[in-house]
Tab-separated table of C-alpha atoms in Angstrom:
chain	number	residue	atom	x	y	z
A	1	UNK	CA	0.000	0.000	0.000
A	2	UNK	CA	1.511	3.263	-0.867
A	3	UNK	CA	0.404	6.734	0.229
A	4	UNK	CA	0.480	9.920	-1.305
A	5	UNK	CA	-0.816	13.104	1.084
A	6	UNK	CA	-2.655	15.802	-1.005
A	7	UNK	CA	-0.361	18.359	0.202
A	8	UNK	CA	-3.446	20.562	1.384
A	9	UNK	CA	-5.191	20.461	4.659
A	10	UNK	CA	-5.483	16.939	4.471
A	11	UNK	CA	-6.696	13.776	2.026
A	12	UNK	CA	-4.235	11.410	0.141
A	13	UNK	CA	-4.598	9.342	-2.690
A	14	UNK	CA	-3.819	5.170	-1.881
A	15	UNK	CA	-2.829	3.234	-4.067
A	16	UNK	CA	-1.241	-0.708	-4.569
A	17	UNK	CA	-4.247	-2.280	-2.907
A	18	UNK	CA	-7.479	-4.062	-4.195
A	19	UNK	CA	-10.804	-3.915	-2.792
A	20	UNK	CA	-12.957	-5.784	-4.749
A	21	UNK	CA	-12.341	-8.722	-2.868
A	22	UNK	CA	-12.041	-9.722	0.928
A	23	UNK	CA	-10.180	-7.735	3.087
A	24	UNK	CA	-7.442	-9.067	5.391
A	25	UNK	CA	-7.558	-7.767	8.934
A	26	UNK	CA	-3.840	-6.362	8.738
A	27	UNK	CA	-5.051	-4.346	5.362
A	28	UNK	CA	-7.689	-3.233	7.406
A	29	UNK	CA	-5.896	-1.823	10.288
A	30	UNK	CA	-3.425	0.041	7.915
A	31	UNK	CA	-5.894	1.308	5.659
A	32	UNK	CA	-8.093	3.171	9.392
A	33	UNK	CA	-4.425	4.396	10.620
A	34	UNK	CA	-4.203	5.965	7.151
A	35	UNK	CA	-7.630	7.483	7.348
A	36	UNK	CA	-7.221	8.725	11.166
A	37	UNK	CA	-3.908	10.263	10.111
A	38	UNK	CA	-5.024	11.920	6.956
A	39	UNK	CA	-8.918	12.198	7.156
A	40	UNK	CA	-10.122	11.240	3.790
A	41	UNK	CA	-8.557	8.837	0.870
A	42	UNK	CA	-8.924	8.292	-2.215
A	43	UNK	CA	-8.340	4.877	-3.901
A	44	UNK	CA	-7.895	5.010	-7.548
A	45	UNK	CA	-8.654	2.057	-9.945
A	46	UNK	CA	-11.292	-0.064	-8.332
A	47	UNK	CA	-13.772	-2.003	-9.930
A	48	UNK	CA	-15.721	-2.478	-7.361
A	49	UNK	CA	-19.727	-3.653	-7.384
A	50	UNK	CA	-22.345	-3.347	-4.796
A	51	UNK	CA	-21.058	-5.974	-2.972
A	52	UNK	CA	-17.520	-5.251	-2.831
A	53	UNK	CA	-18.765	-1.726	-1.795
A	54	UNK	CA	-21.133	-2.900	0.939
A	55	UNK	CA	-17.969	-5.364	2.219
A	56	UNK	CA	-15.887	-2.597	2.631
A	57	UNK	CA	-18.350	-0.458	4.425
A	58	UNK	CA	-18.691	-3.506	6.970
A	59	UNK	CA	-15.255	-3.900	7.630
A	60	UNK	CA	-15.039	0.064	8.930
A	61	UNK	CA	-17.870	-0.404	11.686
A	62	UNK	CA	-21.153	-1.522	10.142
A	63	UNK	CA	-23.831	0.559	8.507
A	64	UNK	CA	-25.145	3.699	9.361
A	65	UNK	CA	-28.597	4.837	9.035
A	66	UNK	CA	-29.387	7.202	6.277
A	67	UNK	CA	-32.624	8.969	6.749
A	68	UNK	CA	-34.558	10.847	4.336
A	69	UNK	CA	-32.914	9.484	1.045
A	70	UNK	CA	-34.018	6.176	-0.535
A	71	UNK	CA	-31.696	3.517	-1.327
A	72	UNK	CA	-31.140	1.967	-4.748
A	73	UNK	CA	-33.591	-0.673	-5.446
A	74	UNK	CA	-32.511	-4.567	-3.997
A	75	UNK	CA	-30.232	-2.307	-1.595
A	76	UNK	CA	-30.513	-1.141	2.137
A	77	UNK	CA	-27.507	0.387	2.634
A	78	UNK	CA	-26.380	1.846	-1.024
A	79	UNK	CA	-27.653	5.490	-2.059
A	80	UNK	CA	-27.622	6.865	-5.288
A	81	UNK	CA	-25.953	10.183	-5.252
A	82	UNK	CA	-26.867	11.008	-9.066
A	83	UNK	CA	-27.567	14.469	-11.340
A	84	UNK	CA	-28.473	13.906	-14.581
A	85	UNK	CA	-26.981	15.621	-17.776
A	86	UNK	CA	-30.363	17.750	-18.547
A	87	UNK	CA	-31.144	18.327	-14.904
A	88	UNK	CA	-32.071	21.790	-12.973
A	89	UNK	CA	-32.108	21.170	-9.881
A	90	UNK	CA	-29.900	23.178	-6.917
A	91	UNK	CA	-26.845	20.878	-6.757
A	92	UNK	CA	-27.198	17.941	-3.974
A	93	UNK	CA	-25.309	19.225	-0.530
A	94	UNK	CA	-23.384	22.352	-2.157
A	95	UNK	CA	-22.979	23.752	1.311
A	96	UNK	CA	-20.582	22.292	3.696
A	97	UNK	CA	-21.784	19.650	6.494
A	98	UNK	CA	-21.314	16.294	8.674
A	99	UNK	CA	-23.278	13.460	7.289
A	100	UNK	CA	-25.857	13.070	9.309
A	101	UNK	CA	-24.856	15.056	12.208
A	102	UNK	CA	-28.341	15.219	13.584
A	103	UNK	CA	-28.924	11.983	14.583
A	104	UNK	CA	-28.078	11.004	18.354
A	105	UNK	CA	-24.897	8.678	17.374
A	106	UNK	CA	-23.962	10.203	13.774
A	107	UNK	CA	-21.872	8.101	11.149
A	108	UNK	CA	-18.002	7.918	11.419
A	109	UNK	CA	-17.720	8.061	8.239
A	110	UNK	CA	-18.758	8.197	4.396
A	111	UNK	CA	-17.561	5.903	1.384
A	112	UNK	CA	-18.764	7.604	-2.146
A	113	UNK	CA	-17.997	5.200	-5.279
A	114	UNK	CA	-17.274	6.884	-8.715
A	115	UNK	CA	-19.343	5.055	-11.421
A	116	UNK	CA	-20.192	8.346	-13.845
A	117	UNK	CA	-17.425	10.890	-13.746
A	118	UNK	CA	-18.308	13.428	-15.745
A	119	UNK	CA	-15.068	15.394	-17.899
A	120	UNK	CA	-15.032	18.474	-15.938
A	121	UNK	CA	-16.300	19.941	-12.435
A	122	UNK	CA	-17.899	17.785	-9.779
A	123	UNK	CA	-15.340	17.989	-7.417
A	124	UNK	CA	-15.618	17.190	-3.206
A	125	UNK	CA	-14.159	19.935	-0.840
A	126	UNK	CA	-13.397	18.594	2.367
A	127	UNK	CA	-11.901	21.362	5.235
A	128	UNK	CA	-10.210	19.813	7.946
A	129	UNK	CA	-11.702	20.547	11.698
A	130	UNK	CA	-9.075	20.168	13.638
A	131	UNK	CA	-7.176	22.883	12.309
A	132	UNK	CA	-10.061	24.945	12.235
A	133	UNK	CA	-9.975	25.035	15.899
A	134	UNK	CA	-6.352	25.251	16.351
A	135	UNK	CA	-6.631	28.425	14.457
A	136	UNK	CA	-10.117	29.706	15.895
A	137	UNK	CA	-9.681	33.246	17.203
A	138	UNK	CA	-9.188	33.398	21.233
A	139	UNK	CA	-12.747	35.722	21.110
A	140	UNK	CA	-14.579	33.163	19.204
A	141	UNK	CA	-13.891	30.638	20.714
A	142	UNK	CA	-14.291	31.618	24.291
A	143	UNK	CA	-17.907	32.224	23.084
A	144	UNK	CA	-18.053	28.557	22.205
A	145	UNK	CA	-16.101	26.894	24.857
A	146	UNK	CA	-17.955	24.034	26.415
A	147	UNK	CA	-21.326	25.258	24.512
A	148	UNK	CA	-23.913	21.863	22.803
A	149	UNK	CA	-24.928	22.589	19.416
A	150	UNK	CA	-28.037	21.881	18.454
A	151	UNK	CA	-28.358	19.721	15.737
A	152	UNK	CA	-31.623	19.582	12.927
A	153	UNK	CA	-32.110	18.379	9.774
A	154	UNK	CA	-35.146	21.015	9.174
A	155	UNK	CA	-33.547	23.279	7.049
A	156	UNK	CA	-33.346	20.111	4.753
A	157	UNK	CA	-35.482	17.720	4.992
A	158	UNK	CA	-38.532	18.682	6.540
A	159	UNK	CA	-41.471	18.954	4.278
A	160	UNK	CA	-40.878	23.086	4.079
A	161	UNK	CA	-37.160	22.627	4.077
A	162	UNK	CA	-34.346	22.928	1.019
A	163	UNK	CA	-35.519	19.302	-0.079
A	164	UNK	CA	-38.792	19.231	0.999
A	165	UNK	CA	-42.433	19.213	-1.166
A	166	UNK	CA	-41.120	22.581	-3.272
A	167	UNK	CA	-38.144	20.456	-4.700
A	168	UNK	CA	-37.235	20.837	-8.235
A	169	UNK	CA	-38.961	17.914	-9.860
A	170	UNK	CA	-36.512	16.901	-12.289
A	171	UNK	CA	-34.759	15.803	-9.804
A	172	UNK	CA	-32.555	12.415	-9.755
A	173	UNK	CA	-32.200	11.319	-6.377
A	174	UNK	CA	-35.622	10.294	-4.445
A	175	UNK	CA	-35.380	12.488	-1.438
A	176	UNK	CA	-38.038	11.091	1.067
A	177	UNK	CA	-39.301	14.645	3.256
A	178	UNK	CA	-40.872	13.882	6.536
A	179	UNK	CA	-41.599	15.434	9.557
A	180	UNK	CA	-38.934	13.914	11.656
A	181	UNK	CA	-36.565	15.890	10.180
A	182	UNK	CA	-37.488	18.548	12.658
A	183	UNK	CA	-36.578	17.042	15.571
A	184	UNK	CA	-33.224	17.945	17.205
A	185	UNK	CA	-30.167	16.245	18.855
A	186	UNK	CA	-27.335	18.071	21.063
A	187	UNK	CA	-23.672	17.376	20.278
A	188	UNK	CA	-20.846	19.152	22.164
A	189	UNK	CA	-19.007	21.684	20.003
A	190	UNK	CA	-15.566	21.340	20.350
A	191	UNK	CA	-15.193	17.642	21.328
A	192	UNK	CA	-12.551	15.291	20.937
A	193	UNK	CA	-12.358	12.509	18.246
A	194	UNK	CA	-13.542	9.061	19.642
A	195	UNK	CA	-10.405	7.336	17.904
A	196	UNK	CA	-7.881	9.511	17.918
A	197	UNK	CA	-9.022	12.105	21.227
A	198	UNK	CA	-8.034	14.966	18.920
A	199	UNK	CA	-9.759	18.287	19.450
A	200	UNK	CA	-11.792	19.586	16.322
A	201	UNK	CA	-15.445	21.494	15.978
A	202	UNK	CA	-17.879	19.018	14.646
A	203	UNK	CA	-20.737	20.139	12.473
A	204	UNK	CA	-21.531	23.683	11.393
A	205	UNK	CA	-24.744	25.853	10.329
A	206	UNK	CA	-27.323	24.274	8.601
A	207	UNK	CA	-27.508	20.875	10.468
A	208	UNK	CA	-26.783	23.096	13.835
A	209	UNK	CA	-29.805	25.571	14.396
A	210	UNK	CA	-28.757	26.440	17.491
A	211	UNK	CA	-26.653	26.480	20.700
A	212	UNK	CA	-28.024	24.940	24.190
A	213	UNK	CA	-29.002	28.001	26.486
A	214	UNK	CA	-28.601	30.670	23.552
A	215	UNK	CA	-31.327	33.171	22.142
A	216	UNK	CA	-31.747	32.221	18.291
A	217	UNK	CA	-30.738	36.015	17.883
A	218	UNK	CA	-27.520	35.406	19.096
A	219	UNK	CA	-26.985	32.092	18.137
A	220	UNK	CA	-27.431	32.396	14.208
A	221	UNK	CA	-25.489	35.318	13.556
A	222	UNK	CA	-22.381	33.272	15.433
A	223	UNK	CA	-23.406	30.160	13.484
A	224	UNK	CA	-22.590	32.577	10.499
A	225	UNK	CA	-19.221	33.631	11.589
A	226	UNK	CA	-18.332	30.180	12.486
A	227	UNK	CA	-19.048	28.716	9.004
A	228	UNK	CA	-16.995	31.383	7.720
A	229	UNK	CA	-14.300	30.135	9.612
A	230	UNK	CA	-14.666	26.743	9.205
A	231	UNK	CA	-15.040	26.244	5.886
A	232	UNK	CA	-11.626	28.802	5.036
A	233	UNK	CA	-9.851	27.525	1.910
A	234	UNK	CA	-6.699	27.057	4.568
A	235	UNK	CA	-8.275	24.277	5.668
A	236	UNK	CA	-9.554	22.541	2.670
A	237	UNK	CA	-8.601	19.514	0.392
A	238	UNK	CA	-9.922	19.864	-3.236
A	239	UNK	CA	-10.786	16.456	-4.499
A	240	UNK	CA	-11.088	15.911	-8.217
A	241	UNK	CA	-13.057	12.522	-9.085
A	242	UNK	CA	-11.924	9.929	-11.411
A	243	UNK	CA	-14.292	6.642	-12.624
A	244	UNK	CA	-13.766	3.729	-10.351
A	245	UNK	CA	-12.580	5.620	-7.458
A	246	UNK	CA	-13.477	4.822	-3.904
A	247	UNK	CA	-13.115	7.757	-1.669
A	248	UNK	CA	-13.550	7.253	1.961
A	249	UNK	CA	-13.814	10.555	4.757
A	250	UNK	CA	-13.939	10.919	8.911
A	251	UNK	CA	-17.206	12.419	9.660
A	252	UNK	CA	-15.710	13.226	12.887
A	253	UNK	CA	-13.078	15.540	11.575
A	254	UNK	CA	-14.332	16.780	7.891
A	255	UNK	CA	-16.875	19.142	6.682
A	256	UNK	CA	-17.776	18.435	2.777
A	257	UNK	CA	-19.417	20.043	0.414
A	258	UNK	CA	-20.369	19.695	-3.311
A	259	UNK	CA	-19.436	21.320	-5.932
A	260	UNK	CA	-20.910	21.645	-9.687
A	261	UNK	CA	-19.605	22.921	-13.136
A	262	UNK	CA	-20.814	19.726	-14.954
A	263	UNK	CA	-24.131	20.590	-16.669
A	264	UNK	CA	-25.208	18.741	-19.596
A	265	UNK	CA	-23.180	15.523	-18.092
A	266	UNK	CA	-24.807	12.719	-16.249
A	267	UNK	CA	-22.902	11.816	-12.772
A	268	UNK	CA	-23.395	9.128	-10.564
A	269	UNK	CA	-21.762	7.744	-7.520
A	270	UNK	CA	-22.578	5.057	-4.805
A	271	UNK	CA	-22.808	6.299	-1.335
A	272	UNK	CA	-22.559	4.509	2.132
A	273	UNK	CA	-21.951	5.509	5.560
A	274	UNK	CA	-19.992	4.130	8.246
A	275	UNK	CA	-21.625	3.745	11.483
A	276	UNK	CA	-20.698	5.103	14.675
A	277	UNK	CA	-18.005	2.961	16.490
């Protein structure tokens, strides 16, 4: 297995290893140090099906649950993350997040399979939260320090949110609104990585509505700020996908966003999350 850091706030591309098939336990344990160290990786060259993707996803810790998006059909665990070439619709998660960072034991992490790369655009920005709080201003964060977030998925996926019942209806994914998306789950702020006990700030405005004990009139205006911060190009990795790439990111430690510049090309990839350890 040989590893090649991005040379930006984190990521690196791994290559020499195939993971279409089973997966020894001592390729397993050097492909997580790899992802603790560098966050998110990116494995060129893998044909890999359904199953090979779903074997992988089991040897990180299991499923996670994703809400609110429907799985491919004859799959549980497999989403479709797919624009087509003639499509209008607001690009799928162009703002940056934590998968799933609402629910009361999130995912770890997130594997996303390349199947239809388009030419150009397309590309994944990741930004690195444990820098962004080594480099939070001493004001800021004081105003953070030991505060619970309140997490949402609302703004999203409730039936008046981004992706609710006014969603453009050329759209390719089947995004499933319900009223459950409004309810809300607390996660500490600044908390330290299960694995590794690192410091970072996990999740940001859009899946946090709130802090614990702060007025909304406060709160969002900080929120604001904060994703400023956060999501600064110092701390991001660009990631340009190729066909038959795996790519595999710490929820714990990554925001992600989407990015588009690929109209009139059809993209798909194969998504599944890693659950909570």
């Amino acid at each position: 297995m040989r590893i090649e850091p991005s040379g930006q706030a984190c990521g690196a591309r791994v290559t020499g290893v195939d993971l279409s098939g089973d997966l020894p336990d001592a390729l397993v344990a050097d492909i997580r140090a790899a992802w603790l160290d560098h966050h998110v990786l990116a494995f060129p060259g893998q044909r890999m099906d359904d199953d090979a993707l779903e074997r992988f996803t089991l040897a990180f810790g299991g499923f996670g649950e994703d809400p609110f998006i429907a799985p491919i059909p004859g799959r549980k665990h497999i989403i479709a993350v797919e624009r087509a070439a003639n499509e209008t619709s607001p690009i799928f998660a162009e703002t940056f997040h934590s998968d799933w960072s609402f629910q009361a034991r999130p995912p770890a992490g997130t594997c996303l399979l390349g199947i239809r790369i388009p030419p150009v655009g397309g590309d994944t920005l990741f930004a690195n939260q444990h820098l962004a709080l080594e480099r939070l201003p001493d004001a800021l964060r004081e105003r953070v320090e030991g505060r619970r977030a309140i997490h949402s998925a609302q703004k999203a996926y409730a039936p008046d949110g981004f992706y609710g019942d006014n969603d453009a209806p050329d759209r390719s994914m089947t995004i499933r609104p319900s009223v459950e998306a409004r309810q809300t789950q607390m996660h500490d702020f600044i908390r330290a990585h299960p694995e590794t006990g690192r410091p970072g700030l996990f999740g940001c405005l859009g899946y946090i509505i709130g802090f614990d004990g702060m007025d909304e009139a406060e709160a969002l205006p900080l929120l604001v700020e904060l994703y400023r911060h956060q999501s600064h190009e110092d701390f991001q990795y660009r990631h340009r996908w190729e066909a038959d790439m795996l790519v595999m990111w710490d929820n714990r430690s990554l925001l992600h966003a989407a990015t588009g510049g690929y109209a009139g090309h059809h993209r798909l990839l194969h998504r599944t999350t890693i659950a909570a350890a």
